[in-house]
GROMACS .gro file of C-alpha atoms in nm:
model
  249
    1UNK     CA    1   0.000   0.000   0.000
    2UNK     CA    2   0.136   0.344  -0.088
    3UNK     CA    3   0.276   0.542   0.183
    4UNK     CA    4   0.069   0.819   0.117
    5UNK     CA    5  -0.258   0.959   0.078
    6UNK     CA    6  -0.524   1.276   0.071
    7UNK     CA    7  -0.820   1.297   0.229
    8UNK     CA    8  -1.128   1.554   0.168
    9UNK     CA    9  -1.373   1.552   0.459
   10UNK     CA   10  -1.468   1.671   0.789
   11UNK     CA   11  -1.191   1.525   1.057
   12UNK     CA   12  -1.379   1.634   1.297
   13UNK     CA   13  -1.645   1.334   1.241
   14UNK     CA   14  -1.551   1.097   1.459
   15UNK     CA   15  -1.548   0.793   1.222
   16UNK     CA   16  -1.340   0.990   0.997
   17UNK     CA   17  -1.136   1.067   1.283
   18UNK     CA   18  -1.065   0.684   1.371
   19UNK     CA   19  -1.012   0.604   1.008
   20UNK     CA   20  -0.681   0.865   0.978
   21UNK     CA   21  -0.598   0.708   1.323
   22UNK     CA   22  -0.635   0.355   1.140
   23UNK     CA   23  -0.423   0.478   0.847
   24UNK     CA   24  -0.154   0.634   1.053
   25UNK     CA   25  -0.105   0.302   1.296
   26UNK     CA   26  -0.006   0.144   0.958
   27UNK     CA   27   0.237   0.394   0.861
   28UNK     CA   28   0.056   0.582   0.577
   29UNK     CA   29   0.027   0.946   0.636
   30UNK     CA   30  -0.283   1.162   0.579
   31UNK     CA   31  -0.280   1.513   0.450
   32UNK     CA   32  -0.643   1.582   0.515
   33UNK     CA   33  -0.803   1.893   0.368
   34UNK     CA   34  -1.111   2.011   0.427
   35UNK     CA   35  -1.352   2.037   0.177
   36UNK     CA   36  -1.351   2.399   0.062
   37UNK     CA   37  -1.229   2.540  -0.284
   38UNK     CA   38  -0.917   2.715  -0.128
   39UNK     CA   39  -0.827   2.400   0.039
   40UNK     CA   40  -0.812   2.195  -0.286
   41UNK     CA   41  -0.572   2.404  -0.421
   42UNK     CA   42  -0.338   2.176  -0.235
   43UNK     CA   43  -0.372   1.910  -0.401
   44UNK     CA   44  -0.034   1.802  -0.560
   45UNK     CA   45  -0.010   1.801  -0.940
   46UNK     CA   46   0.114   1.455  -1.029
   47UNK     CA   47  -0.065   1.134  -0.994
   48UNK     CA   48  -0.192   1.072  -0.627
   49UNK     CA   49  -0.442   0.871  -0.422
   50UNK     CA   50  -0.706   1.059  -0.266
   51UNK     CA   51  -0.988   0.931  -0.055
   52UNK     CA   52  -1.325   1.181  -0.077
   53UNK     CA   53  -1.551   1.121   0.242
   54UNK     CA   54  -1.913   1.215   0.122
   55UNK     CA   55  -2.199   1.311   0.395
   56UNK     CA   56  -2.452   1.564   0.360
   57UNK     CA   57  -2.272   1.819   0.457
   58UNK     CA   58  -2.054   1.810   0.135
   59UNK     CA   59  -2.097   2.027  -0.124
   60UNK     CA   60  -2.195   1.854  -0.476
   61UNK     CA   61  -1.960   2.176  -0.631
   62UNK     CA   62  -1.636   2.083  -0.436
   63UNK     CA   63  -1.700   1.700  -0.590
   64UNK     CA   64  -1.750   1.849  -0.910
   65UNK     CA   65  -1.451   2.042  -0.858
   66UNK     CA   66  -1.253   1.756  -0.756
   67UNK     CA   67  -1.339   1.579  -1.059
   68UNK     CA   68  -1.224   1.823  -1.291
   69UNK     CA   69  -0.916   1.864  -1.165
   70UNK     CA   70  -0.884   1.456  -1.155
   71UNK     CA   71  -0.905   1.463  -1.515
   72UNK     CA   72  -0.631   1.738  -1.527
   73UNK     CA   73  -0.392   1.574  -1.330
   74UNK     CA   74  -0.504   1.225  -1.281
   75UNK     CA   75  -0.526   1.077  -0.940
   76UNK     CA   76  -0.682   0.802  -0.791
   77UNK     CA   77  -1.013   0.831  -0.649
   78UNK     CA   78  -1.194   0.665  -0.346
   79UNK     CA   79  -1.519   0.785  -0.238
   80UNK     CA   80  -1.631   0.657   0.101
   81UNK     CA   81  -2.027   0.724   0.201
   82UNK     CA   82  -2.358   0.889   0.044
   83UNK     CA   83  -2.528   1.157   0.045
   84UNK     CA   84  -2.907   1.079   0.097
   85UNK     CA   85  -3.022   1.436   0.004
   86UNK     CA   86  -2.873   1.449  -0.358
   87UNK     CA   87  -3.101   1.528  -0.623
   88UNK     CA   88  -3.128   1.247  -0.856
   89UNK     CA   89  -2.899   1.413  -1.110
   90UNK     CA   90  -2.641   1.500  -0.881
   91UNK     CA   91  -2.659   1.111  -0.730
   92UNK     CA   92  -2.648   0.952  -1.073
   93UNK     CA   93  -2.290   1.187  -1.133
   94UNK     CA   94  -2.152   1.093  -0.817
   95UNK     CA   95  -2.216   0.696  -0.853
   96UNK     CA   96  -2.048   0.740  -1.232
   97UNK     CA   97  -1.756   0.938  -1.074
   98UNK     CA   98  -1.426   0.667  -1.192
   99UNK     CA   99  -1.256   0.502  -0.893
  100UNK     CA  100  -1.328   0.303  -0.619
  101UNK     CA  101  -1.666   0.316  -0.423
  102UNK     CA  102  -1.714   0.223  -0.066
  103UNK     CA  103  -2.061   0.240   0.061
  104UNK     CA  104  -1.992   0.353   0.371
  105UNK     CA  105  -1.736   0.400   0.699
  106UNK     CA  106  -1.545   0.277   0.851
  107UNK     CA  107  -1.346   0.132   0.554
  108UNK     CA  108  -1.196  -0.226   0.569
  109UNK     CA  109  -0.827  -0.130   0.528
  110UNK     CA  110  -0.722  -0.466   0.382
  111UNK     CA  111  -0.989  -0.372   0.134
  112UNK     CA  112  -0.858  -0.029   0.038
  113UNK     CA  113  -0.523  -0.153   0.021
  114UNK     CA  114  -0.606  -0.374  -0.268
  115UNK     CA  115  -0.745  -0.091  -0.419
  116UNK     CA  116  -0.426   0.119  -0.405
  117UNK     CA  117  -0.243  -0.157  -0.493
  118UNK     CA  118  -0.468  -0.193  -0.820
  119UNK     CA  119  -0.374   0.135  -0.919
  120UNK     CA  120  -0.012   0.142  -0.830
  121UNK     CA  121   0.037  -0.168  -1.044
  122UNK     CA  122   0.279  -0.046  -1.356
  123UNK     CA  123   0.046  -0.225  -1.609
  124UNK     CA  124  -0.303  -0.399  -1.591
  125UNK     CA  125  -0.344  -0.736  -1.667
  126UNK     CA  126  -0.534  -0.798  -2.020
  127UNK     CA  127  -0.624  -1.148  -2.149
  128UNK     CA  128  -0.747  -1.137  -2.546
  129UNK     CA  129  -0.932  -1.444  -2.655
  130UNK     CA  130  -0.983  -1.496  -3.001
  131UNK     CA  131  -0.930  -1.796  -3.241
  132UNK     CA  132  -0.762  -1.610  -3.545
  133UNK     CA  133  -0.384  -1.621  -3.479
  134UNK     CA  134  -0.266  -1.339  -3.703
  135UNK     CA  135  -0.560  -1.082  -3.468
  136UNK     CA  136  -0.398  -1.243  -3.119
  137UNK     CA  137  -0.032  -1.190  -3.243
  138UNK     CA  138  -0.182  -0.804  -3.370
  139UNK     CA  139  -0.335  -0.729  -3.001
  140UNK     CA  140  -0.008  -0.839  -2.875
  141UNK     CA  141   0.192  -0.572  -3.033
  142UNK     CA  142  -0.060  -0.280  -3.031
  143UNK     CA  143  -0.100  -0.300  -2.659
  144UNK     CA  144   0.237  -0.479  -2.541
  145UNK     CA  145   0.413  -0.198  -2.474
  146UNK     CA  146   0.158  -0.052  -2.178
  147UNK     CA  147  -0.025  -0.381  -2.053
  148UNK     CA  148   0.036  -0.726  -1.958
  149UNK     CA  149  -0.106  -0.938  -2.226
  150UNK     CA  150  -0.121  -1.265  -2.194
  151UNK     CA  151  -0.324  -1.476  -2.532
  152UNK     CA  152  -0.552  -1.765  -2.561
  153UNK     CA  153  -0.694  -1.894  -2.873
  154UNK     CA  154  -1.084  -2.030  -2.739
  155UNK     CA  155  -1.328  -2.027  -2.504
  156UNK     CA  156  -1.193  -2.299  -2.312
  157UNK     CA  157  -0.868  -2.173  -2.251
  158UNK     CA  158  -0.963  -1.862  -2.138
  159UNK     CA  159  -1.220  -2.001  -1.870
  160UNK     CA  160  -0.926  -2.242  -1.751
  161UNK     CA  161  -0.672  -1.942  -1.756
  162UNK     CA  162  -0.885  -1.724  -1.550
  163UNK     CA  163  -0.930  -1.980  -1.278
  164UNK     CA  164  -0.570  -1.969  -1.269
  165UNK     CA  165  -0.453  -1.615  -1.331
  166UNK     CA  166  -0.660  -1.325  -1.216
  167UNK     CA  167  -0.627  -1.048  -1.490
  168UNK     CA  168  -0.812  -0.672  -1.513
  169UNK     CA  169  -0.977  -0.723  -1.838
  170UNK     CA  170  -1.060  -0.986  -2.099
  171UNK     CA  171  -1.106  -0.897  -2.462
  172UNK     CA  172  -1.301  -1.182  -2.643
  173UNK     CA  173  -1.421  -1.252  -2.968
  174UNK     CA  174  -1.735  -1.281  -3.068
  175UNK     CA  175  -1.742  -1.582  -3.326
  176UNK     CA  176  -1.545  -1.860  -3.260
  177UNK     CA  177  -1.581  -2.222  -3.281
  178UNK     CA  178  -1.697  -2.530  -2.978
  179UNK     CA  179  -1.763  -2.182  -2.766
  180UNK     CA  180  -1.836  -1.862  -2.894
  181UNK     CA  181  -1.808  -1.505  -2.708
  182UNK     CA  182  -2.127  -1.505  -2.550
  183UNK     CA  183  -2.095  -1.836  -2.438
  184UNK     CA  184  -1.780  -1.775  -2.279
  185UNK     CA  185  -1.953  -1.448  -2.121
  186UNK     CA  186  -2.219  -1.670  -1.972
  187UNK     CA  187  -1.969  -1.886  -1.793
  188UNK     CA  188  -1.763  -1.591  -1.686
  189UNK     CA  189  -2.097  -1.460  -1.487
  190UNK     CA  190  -2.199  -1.791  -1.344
  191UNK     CA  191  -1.885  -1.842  -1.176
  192UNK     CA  192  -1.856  -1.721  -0.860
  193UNK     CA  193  -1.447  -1.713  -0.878
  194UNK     CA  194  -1.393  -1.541  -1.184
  195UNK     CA  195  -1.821  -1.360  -1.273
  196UNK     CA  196  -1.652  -1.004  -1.161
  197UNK     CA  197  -1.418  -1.032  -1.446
  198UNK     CA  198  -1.479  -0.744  -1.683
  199UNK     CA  199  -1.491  -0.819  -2.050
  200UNK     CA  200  -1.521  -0.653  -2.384
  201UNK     CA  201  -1.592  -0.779  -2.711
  202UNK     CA  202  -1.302  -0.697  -2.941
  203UNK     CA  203  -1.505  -0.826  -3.249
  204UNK     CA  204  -1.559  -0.787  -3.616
  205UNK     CA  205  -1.954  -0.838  -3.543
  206UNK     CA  206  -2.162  -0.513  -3.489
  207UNK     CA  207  -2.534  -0.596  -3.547
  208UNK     CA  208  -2.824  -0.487  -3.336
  209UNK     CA  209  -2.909  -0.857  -3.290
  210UNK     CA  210  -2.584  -0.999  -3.171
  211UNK     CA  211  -2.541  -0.700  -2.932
  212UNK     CA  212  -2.871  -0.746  -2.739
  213UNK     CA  213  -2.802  -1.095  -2.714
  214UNK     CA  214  -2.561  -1.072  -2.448
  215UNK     CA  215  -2.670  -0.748  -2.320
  216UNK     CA  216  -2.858  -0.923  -2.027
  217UNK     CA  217  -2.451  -1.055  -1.934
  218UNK     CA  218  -2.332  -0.688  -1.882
  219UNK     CA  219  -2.054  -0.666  -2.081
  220UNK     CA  220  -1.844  -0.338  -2.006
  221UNK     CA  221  -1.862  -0.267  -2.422
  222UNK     CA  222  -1.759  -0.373  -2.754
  223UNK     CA  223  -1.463  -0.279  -2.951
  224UNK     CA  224  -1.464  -0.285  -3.306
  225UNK     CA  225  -1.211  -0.533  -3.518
  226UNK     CA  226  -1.197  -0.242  -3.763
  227UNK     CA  227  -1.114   0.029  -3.550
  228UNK     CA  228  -0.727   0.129  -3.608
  229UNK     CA  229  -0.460  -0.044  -3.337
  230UNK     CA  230  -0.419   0.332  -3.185
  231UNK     CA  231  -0.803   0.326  -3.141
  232UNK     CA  232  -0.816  -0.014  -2.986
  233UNK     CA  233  -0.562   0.124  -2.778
  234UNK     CA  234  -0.756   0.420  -2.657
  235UNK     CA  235  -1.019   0.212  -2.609
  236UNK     CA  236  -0.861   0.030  -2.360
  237UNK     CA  237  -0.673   0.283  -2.143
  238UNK     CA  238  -1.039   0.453  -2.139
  239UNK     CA  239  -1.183   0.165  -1.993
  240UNK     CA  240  -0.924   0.154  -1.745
  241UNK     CA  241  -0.869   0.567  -1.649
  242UNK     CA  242  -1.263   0.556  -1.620
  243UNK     CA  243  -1.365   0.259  -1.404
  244UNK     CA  244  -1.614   0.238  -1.149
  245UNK     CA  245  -1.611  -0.008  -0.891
  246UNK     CA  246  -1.818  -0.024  -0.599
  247UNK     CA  247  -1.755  -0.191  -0.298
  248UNK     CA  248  -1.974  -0.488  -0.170
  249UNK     CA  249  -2.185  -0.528  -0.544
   0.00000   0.00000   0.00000
């Protein structure tokens, strides 16, 4: 776990309180800043981790604020709590803010740790599964160079592999033979190891039909086989820099 974090809230809460207490007894110090404009301007200007406690007392501008200057300098978010009296709008943008989402304090520090540790890891994990050996040998070059890619060439293999190796994202064909894409999906989500997985079709097929067939699996998109490699590359590190996870789902 880094050594280091930020942390926007109101230390004078008493769970918030025990939580930089919790923090500190595991050697990570806590700049905490409270959550005013002036305050943010604080905020370092390289890559960080920063933990955003939300209660009603927050301000839905200082989020908004935070999350523009995220994008401008990209750290890593965790947002701890609600806020009951949103308006629906302002809910819906704080549930789609990209990072880590706990429902509520205190935090499980073993928990949050894997989370830093997530994004602190150099590169993500990426497992393409296709049965063409010219596209896997392609997807290997255009996104060697800022993942860890690791091919398989059917269904089969890639259920086996993910039993074995945990990875960030799969990228799986659509049509392939003995077990197609959303075959493969199906098994992904019925598996109680591996069902978090996300996956994205990296496929050549683009039809209405064959999209709301597996839309009832919740894939987390599709990707094009005709896109350029620099676009399938994009599409990628988008999926990654905006990511929502919640806690406990």
């Amino acid at each position: 776990m880094d050594n280091e974090v930020y942390l926007v809230g109101d230390d004078q809460r008493l769970v918030i309180k025990n939580l930089i207490k919790d923090l500190n007894d595991i050697d990570i110090e806590v700049h905490v800043l409270r959550p005013d404009s002036h305050e943010l301007t604080n905020l370092p200007r390289t890559p960080f981790h920063l933990i955003l406690c939300v209660s009603s007392l927050l301000d839905i501008n200082i989020i908004r604020e935070i999350e523009v200057k995220r994008k401008k300098i990209g750290f890593f978010l965790y947002i701890v709590g609600h806020n009951s009296e949103l308006t629906e709008k302002d809910d819906l943008f704080l549930r789609k803010l990209p990072g880590f989402h706990f429902p509520s304090l205190p935090l499980d520090l073993r928990t949050l740790s894997e989370a830093i540790e997530y994004n602190d890891r150099t590169k993500k994990r990426v497992l393409v599964v296709d049965d063409e050996p010219l596209m896997l040998r392609s997807v290997n070059i255009w996104l060697g160079d800022d993942f860890e890619v690791s091919l398989v060439n059917s269904g089969e293999m890639a259920i086996e592999f993910l039993n074995r190796h945990p990875v960030d994202l799969v990228l799986l064909d659509y049509r392939m033979p003995t077990m197609n894409g959303p075959q493969v999906l199906s098994k992904i989500r019925n598996d109680e190891v591996i069902k978090k997985t996300p996956v994205m079709f990296l496929t050549g097929k683009a039809d209405r039909e064959g999209v709301m067939e597996v839309m009832h699996l919740k894939p987390e998109g599709y990707i094009l086989k005709s896109k350029s490699s620099d676009e399938i590359k994009d599409a990628v590190k988008d999926f990654f820099k905006n990511r929502v996870i919640t806690i406990g789902e």
